[in-house]
Structures are given as structure tokens and as C-alpha cells.
C-alpha atoms as a PDB file:
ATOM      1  CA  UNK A   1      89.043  99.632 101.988  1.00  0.00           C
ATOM      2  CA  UNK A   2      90.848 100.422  99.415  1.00  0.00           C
ATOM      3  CA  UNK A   3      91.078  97.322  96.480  1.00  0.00           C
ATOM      4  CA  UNK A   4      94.143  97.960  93.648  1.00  0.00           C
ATOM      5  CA  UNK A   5      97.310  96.987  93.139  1.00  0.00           C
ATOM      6  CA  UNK A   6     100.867  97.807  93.388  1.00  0.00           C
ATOM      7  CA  UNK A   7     104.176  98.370  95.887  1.00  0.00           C
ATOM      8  CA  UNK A   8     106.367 100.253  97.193  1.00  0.00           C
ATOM      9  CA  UNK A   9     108.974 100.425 100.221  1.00  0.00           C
ATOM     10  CA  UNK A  10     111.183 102.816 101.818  1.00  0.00           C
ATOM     11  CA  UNK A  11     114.052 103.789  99.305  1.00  0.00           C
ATOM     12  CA  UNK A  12     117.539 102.760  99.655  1.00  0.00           C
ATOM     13  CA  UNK A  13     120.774 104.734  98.011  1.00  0.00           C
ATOM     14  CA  UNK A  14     121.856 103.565  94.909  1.00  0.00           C
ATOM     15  CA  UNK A  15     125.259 104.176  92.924  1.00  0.00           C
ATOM     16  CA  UNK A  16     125.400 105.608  89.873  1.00  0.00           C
ATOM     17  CA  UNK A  17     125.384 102.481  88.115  1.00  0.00           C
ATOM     18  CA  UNK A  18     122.509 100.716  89.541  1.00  0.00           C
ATOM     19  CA  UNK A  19     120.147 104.183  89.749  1.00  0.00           C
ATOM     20  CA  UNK A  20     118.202 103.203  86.872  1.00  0.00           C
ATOM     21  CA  UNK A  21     121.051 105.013  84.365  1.00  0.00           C
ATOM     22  CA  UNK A  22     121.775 102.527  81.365  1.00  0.00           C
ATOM     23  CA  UNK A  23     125.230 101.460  80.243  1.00  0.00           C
ATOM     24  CA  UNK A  24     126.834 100.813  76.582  1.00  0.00           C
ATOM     25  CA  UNK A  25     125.943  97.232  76.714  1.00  0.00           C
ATOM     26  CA  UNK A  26     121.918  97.886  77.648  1.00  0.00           C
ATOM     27  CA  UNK A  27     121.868 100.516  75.230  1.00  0.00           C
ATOM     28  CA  UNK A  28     123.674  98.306  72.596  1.00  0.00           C
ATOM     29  CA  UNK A  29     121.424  95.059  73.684  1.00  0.00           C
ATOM     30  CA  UNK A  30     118.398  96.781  73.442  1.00  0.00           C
ATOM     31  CA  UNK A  31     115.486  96.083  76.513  1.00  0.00           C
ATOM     32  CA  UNK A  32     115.396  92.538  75.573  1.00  0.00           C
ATOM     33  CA  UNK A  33     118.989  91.201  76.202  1.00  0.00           C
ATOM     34  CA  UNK A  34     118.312  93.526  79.395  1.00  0.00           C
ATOM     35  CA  UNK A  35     115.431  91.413  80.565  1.00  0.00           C
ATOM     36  CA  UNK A  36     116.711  87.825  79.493  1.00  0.00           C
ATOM     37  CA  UNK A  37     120.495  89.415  81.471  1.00  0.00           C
ATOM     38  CA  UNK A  38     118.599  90.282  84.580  1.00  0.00           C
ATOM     39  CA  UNK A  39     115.286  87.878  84.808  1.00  0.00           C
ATOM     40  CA  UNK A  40     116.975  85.104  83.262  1.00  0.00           C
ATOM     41  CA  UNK A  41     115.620  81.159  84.007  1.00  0.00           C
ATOM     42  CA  UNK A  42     112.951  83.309  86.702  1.00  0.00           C
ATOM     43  CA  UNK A  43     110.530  84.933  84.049  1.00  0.00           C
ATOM     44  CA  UNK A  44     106.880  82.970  84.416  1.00  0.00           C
ATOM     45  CA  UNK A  45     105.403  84.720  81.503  1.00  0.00           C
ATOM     46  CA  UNK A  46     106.868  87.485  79.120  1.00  0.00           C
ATOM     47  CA  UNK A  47     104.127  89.320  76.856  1.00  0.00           C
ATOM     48  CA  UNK A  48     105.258  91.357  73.733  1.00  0.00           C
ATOM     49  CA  UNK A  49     103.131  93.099  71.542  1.00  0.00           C
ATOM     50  CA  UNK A  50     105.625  94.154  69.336  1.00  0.00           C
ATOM     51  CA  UNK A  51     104.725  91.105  66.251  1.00  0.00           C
ATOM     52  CA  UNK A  52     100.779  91.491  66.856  1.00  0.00           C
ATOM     53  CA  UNK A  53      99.444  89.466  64.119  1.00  0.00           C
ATOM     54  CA  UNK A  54      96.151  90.258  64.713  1.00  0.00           C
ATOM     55  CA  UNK A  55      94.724  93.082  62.102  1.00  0.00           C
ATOM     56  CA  UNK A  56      94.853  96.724  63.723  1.00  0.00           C
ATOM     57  CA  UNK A  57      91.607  96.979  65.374  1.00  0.00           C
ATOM     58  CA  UNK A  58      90.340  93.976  65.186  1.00  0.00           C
ATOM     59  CA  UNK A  59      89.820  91.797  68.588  1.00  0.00           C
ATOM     60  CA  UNK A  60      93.167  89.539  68.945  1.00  0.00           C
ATOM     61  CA  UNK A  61      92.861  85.793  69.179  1.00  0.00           C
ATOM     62  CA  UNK A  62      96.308  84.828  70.478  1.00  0.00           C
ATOM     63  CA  UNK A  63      98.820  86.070  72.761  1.00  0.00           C
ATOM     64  CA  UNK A  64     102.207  86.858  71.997  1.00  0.00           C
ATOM     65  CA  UNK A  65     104.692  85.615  74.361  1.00  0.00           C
ATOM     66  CA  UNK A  66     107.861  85.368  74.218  1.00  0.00           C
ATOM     67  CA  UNK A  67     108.622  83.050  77.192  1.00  0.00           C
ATOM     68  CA  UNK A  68     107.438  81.429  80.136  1.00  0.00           C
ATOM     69  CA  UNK A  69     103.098  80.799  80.283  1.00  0.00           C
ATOM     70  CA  UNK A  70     100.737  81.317  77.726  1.00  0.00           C
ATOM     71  CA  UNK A  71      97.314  82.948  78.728  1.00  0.00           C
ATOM     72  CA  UNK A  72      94.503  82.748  77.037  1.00  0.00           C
ATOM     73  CA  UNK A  73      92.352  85.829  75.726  1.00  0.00           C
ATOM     74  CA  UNK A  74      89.052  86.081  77.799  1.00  0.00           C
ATOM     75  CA  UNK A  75      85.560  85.474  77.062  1.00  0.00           C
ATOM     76  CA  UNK A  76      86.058  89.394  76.366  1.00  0.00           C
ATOM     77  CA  UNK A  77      89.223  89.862  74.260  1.00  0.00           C
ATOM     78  CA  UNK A  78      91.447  92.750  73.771  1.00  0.00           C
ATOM     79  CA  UNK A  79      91.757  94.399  70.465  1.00  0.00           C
ATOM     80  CA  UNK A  80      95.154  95.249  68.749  1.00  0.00           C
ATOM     81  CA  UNK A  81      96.029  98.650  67.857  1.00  0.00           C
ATOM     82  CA  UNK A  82      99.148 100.968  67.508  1.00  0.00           C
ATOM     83  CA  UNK A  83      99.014 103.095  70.338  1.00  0.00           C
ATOM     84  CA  UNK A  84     100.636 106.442  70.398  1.00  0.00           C
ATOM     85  CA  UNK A  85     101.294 107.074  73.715  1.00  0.00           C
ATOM     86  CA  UNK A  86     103.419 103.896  74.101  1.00  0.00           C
ATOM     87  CA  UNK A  87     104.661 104.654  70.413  1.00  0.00           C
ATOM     88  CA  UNK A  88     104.363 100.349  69.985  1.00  0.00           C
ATOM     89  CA  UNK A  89     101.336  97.757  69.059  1.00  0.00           C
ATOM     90  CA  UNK A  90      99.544  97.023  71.413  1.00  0.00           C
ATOM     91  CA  UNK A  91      96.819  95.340  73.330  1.00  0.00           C
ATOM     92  CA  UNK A  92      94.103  97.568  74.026  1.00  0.00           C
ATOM     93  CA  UNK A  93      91.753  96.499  76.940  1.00  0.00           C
ATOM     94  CA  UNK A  94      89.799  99.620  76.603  1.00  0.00           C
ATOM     95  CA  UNK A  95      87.469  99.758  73.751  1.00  0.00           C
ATOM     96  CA  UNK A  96      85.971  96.320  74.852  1.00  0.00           C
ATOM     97  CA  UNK A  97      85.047  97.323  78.321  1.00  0.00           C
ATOM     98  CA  UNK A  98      86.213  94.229  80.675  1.00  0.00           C
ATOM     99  CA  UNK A  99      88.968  92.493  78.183  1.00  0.00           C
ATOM    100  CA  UNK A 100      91.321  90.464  80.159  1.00  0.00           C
ATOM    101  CA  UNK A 101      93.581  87.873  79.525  1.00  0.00           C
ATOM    102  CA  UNK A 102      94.103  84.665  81.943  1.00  0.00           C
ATOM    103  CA  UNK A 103      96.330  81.713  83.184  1.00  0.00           C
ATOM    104  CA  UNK A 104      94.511  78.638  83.377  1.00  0.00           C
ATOM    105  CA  UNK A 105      95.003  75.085  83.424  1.00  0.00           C
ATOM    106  CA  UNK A 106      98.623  73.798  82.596  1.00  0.00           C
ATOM    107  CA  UNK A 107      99.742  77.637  82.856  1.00  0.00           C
ATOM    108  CA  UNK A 108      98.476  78.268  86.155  1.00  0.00           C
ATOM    109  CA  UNK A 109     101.423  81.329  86.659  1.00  0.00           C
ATOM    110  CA  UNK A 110     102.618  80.738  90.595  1.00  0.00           C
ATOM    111  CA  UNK A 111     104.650  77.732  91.953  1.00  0.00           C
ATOM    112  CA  UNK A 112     103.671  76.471  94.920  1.00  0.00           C
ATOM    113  CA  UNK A 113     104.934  78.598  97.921  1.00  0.00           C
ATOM    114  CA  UNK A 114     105.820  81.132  96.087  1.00  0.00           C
ATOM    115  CA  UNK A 115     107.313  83.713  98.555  1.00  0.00           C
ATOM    116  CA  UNK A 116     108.473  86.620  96.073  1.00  0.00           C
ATOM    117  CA  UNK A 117     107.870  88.332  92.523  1.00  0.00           C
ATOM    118  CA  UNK A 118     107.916  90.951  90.808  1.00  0.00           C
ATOM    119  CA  UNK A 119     105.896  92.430  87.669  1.00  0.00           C
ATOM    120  CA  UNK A 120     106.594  94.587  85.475  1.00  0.00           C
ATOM    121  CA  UNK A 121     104.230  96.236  82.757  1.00  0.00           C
ATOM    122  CA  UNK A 122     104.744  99.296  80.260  1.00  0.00           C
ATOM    123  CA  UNK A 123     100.864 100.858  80.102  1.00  0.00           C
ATOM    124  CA  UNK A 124      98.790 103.660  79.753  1.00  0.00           C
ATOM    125  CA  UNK A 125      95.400 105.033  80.840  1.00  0.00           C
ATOM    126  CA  UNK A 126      93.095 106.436  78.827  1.00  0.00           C
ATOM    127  CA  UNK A 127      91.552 107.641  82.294  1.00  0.00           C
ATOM    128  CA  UNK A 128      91.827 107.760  85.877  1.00  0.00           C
ATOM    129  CA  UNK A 129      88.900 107.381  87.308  1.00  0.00           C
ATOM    130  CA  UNK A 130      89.617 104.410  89.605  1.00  0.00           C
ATOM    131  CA  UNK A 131      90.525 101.012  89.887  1.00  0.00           C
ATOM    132  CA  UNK A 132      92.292 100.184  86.742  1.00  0.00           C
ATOM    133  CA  UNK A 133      93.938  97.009  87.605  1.00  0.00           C
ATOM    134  CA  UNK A 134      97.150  95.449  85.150  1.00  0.00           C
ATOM    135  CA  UNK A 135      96.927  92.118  86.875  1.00  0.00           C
ATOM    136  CA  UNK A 136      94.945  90.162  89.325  1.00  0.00           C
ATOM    137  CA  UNK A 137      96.356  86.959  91.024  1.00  0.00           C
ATOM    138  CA  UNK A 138      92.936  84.828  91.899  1.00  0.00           C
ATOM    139  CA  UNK A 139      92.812  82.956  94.914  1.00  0.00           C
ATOM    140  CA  UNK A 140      90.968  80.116  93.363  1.00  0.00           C
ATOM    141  CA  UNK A 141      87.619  80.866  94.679  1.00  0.00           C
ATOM    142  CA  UNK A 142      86.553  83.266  92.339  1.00  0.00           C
ATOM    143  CA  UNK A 143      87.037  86.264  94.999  1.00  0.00           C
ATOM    144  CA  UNK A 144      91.105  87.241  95.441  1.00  0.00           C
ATOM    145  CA  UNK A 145      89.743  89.389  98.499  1.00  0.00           C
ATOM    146  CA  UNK A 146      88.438  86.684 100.571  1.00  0.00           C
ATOM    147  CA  UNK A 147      89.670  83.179 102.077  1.00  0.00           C
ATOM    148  CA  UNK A 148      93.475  83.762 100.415  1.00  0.00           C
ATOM    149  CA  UNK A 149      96.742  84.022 102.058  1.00  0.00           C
ATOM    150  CA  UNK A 150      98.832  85.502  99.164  1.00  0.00           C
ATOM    151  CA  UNK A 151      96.800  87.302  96.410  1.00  0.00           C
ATOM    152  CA  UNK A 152      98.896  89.918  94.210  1.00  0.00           C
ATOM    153  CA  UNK A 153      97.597  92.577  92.687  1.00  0.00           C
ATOM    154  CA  UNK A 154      99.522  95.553  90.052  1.00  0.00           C
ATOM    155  CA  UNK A 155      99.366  97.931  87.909  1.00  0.00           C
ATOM    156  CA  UNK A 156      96.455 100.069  88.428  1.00  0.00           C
ATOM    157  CA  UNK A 157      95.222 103.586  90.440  1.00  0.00           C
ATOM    158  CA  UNK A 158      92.925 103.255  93.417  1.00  0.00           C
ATOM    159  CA  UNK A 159      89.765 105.664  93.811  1.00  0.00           C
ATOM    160  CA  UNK A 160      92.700 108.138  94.831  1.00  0.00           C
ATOM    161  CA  UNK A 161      94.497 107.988  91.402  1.00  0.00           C
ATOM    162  CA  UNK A 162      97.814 107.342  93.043  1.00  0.00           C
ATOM    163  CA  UNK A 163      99.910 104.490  92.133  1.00  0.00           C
ATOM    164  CA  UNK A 164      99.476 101.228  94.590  1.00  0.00           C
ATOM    165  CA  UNK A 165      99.955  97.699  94.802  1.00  0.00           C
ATOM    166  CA  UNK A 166      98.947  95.056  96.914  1.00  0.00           C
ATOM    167  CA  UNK A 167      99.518  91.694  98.399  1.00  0.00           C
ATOM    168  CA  UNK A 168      97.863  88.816 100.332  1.00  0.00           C
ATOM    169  CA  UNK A 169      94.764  90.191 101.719  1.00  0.00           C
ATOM    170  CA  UNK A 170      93.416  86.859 103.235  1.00  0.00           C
ATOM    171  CA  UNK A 171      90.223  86.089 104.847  1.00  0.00           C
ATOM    172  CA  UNK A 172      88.350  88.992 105.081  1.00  0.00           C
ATOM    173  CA  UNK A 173      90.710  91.668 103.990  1.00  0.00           C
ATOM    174  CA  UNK A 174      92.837  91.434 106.953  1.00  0.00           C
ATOM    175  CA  UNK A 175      96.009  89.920 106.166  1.00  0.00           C
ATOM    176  CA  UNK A 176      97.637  91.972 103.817  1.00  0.00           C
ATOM    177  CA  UNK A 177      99.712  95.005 102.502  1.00  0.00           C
ATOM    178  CA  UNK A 178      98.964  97.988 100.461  1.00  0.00           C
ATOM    179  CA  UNK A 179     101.335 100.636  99.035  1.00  0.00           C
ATOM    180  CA  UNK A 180      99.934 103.890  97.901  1.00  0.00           C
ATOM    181  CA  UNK A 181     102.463 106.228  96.227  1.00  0.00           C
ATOM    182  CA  UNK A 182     102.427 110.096  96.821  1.00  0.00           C
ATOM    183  CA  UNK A 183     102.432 110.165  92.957  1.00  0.00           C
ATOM    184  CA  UNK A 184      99.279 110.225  91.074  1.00  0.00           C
ATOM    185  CA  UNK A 185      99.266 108.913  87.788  1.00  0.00           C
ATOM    186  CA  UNK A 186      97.711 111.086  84.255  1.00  0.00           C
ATOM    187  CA  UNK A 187      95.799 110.128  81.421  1.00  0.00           C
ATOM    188  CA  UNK A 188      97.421 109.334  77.832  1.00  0.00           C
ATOM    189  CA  UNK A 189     100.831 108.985  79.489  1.00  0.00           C
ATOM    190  CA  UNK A 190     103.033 106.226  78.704  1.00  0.00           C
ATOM    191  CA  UNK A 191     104.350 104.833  82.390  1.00  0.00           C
ATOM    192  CA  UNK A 192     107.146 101.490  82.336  1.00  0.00           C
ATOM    193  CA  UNK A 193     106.540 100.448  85.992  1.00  0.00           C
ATOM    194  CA  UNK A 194     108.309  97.449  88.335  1.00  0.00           C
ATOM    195  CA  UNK A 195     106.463  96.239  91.141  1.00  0.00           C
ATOM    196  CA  UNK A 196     108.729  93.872  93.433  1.00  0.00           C
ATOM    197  CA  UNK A 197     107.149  92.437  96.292  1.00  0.00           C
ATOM    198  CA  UNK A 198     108.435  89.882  98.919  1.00  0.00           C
ATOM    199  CA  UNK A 199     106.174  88.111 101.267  1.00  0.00           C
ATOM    200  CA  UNK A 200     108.715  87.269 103.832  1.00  0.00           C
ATOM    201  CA  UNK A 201     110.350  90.740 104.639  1.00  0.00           C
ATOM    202  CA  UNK A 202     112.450  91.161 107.810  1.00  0.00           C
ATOM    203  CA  UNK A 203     110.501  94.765 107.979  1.00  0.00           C
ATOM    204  CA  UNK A 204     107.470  96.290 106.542  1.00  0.00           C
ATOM    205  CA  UNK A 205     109.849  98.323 104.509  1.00  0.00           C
ATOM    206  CA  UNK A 206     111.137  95.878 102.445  1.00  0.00           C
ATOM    207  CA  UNK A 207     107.831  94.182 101.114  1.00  0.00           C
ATOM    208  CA  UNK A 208     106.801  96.151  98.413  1.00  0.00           C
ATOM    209  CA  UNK A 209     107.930  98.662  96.101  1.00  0.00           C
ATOM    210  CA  UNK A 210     107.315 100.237  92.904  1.00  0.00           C
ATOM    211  CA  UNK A 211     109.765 101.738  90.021  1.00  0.00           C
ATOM    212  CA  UNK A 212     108.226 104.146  87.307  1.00  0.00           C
ATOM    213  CA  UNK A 213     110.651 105.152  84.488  1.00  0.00           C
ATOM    214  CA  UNK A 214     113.715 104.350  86.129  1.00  0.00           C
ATOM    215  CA  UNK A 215     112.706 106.159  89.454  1.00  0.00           C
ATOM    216  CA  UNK A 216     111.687 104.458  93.243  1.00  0.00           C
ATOM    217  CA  UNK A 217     108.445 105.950  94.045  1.00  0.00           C
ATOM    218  CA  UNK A 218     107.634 107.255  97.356  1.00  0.00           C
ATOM    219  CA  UNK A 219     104.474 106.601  99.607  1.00  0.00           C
ATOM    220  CA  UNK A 220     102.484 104.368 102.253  1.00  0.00           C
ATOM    221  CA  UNK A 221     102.646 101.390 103.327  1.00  0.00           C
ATOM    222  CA  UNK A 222      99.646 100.360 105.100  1.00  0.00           C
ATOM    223  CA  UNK A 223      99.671  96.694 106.850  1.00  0.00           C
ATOM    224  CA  UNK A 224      97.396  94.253 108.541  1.00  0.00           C
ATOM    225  CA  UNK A 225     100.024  91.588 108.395  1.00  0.00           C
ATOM    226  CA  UNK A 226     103.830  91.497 107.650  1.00  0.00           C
ATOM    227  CA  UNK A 227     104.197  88.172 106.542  1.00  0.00           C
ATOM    228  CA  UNK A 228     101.225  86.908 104.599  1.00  0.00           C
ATOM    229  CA  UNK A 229     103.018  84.093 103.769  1.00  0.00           C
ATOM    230  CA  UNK A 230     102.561  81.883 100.415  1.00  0.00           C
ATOM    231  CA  UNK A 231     101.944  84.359  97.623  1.00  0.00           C
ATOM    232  CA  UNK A 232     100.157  82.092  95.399  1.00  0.00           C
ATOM    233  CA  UNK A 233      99.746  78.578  94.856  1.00  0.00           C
ATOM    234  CA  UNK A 234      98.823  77.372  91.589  1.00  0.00           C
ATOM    235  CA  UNK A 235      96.239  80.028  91.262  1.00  0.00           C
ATOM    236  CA  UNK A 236      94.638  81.799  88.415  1.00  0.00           C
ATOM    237  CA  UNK A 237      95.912  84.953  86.881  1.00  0.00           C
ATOM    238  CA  UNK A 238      93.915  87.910  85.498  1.00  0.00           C
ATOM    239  CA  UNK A 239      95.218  90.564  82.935  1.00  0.00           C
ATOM    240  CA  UNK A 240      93.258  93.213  82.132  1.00  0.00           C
ATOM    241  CA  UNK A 241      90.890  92.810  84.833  1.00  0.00           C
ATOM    242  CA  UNK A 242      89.914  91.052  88.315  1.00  0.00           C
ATOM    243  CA  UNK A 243      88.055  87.449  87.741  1.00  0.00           C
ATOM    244  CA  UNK A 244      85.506  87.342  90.227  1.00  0.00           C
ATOM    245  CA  UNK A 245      83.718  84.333  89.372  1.00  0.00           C
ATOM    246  CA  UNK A 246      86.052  81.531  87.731  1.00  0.00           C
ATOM    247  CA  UNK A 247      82.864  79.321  86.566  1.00  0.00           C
ATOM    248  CA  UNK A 248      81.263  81.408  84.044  1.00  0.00           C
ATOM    249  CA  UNK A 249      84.988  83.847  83.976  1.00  0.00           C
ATOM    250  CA  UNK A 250      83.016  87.045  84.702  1.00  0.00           C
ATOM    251  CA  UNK A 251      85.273  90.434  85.741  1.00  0.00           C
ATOM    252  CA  UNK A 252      83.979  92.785  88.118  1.00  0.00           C
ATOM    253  CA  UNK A 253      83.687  95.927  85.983  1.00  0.00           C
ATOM    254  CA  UNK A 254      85.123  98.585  88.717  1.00  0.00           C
ATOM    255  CA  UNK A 255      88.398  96.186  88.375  1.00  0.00           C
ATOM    256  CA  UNK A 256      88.771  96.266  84.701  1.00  0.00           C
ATOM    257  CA  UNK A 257      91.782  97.600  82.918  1.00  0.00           C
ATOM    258  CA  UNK A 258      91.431 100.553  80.875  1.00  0.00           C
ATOM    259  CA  UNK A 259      94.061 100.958  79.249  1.00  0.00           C
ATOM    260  CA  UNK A 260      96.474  99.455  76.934  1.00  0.00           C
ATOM    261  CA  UNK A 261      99.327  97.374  77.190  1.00  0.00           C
ATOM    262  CA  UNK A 262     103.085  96.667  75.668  1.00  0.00           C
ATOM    263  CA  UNK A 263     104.844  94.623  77.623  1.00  0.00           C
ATOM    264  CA  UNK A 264     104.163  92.723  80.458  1.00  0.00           C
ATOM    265  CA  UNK A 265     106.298  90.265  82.521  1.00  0.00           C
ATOM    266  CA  UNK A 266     106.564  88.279  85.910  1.00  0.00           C
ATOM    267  CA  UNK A 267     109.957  87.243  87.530  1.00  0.00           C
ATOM    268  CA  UNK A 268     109.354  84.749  90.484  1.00  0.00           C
ATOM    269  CA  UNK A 269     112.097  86.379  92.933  1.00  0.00           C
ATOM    270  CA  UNK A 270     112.194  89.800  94.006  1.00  0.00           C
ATOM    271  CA  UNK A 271     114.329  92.008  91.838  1.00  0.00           C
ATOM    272  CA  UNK A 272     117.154  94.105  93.707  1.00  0.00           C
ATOM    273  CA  UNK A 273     117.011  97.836  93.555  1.00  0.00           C
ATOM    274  CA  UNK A 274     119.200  98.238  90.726  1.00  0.00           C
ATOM    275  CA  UNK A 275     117.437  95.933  88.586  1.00  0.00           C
ATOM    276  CA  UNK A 276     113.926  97.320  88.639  1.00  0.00           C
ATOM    277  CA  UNK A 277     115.312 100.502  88.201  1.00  0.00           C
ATOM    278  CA  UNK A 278     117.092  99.773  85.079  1.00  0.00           C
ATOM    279  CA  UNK A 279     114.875  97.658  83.645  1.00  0.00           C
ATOM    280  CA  UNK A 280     111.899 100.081  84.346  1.00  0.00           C
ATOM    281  CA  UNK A 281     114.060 103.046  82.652  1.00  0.00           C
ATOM    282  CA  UNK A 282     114.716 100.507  79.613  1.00  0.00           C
ATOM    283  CA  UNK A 283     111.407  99.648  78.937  1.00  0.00           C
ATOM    284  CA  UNK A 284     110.513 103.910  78.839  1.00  0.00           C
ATOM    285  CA  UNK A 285     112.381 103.710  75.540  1.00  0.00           C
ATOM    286  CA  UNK A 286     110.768 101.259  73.679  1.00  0.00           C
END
């Protein structure tokens, strides 16, 4: 079974204005007005590295965010760096194999009942040798894969290399959906991708999808179950990583990110197909 995470449904046409092609007033506004015009009162957390104030290369004790939850860096923490590829500052999860980030306590990320979201993350990979995962929703028993009806996973490459994303496997692995895209992704290349899922979909078509740059992937959509239901309730989040074991915060080293990261965001609804499009294409230009 495969075990990453991202989305993807059938594509739907798109005019000129909503394919992902900015206007005056993005370009003008920059990618910030465009996420506060589109996301708006539904951002749960927005991560910016731009103002890292952490020294470059050294292991970063705070997160910078901009709105919405704070996490907290891990027992393994990401350094800062300026990374080329993304041409920004950035969090690098790489050279400190199994740095994450998490939502705990008071910033536990999902409401309760939860049906849609969508995340959204400008990254790179250093490799793609499998399972590179940009976030991890934990069902609360230190295992997302087991006894949950809702987990969400983005922002990695299965064994496969191709883009994917997943939601709500459940008890056992059985109640859930995974999108695999027919394009694979490459090393030291800078990729702004929106992953919009919703759990309650009138078709299999419409649960998940992905945006990279501006453009709706194409894939498979492989199901067990339509309508997992809840996405989350009040339930850990991982960055960098999957959590297996919340007690002693341990990450299962074939889920770790490695990578690094620029900007990183979840909106609780499900954006339309305009939106991810143009706010996948603005965040390419950073």
C-alpha cells in the first residue's frame, strides 16, 4: 500500500482568467495580498520564511508565521538556510535527518468536523527516493494509518516518485483516497503546489486534486471509500515528517521530509479551481 500524500481530481475547463494566469492587481499585490484576497478569515496556519531570524545554518528555534497556529519546532529542528532552488530563506528539513515541525496543544490545526481543506506548500527535494512527506495530519494515536476516519496527508512522492496525496485512511487502511499524478517530480527543482481536498464529494472526482505552478495535474484516483467523513478533529499536525509515536514525538524515518521549505499554508474549505491555480502560479515567483 502505498503511504504519501497529496490530490488530485478529474480537471474541469477554466477561462482565461481563472487558469492560473495572474492579473495587474496580483502582480501589483504581490503573493501575499493574493493569499489574504483568496484564503481570507479560512487560513489555520500561514508559514513564511522570508524574516528567518535564526543565523544561516544554524538549527531555528521559532517559527515564523504570519497567521493562524503556531507550531512548535520538533525534538529534531530544522535549520535555516538560503536555498537556491526556491531563490528565498528557508527551512531546511534535510541536513537534520527527521526535522519536523508540529501543532500541539492550544494549536491543535483542525476544527472539529472538519469536512474540507486545502494546503499549499512551495518546496523542493534534494532527492526522490521515496516518501518525502510536507505534512502529516495525526490521528491522535500516534499512527495516522490506523483507527482514523479523516487523516490528511501532502506534499511528498511515493516509492513511485510521482506526485500524490491522501486522505482518511481509517482503520486499517481501508477507508480512504489516494491520488497519484502521471507526473513525477525531480530533484533541486523548486515546485509551488495546492492540494484541495473535500471529504464529502458528490463523486470520486471531486475529492482531491493537486495544482503545481499554476497547472491541474493529471492522474489516479484510487478509493476504498468516497466519503471518509470528518477530516480531522482536533488532531496533531506534522511538518516535515510523519509522528508516529506522540509520547516520546518520534518520526518514522521513511516519512521524513527531505527537503526544504518556503511557504506553507492551510485554508479550512476547499479552494475552487481558479484559486489554487492562481495562487499556486503566484507562489512560483517568489
Amino acid at each position: 500500500m502505498l503511504r504519501s500524500g497529496f490530490g488530485a481530481r478529474t480537471a474541469k475547463s477554466l477561462s482565461s482568467t481563472t487558469a492560473g494566469k495572474q492579473n495587474i492587481a496580483d502582480r501589483a499585490g504581490g503573493k501575499h495580498s493574493l493569499i489574504r484576497a483568496i484564503a481570507g478569515a479560512d487560513i489555520l496556519t500561514w508559514i513564511d520564511t522570508t524574516n528567518i531570524t535564526d543565523a544561516m545554518g544554524a538549527d531555528i528555534t521559532s517559527v515564523n508565521t504570519l497567521e493562524g497556529y503556531q507550531p512548535t519546532v520538533g525534538n529534531t529542528a530544522p535549520k535555516a538556510e538560503y536555498n537556491t532552488v526556491l531563490r528565498s530563506t528557508a527551512y531546511d528539513f534535510a541536513t537534520n535527518d527527521g526535522a519536523y515541525l508540529r501543532f500541539n496543544g492550544d494549536g491543535n490545526l483542525f476544527p472539529s468536523g472538519l469536512k474540507s481543506a486545502t494546503g499549499i506548500v512551495r518546496v523542493t527535494f534534494n532527492d526522490t527516493s521515496a516518501y518525502h512527506r510536507v505534512f502529516m495530519a495525526d490521528g491522535g494515536n500516534g499512527n495516522p494509518w490506523t483507527a482514523v476516519d479523516g487523516a490528511f496527508g501532502f506534499g511528498g512522492t511515493d516509492s513511485s516518485d510521482q506526485f500524490a496525496m491522501l486522505i482518511g485512511e481509517g482503520d486499517g487502511g481501508t477507508n480512504g483516497s489516494l491520488f497519484q499524478s502521471t507526473e513525477t517530480a525531480v530533484a533541486d527543482t523548486a515546485y509551488s503546489l495546492v492540494s484541495p481536498l473535500d471529504t464529502v464529494a458528490v463523486s470520486t472526482a471531486d475529492i482531491l486534486k493537486i495544482y503545481k505552478d499554476g497547472e491541474d495535474l493529471v492522474g489516479s484516483l484510487t478509493n476504498d471509500d468516497v466519503d471518509p467523513g470528518t477530516l480531522v478533529e482536533n488532531q496533531l499536525g506534522i511538518i516535515g515528517g510523519e509522528q508516529l509515536n506522540t509520547s516520546n514525538n518520534t518520526v518514522n524515518a521513511n516519512g521524513r521530509l527531505r527537503g526544504s521549505i518556503s511557504d506553507f499554508i492551510i485554508i479550512k474549505r476547499f479552494l475552487t479551481d481558479g484559486e489554487s491555480s492562481r495562487l499556486s502560479k503566484a507562489l512560483s515567483s517568489p
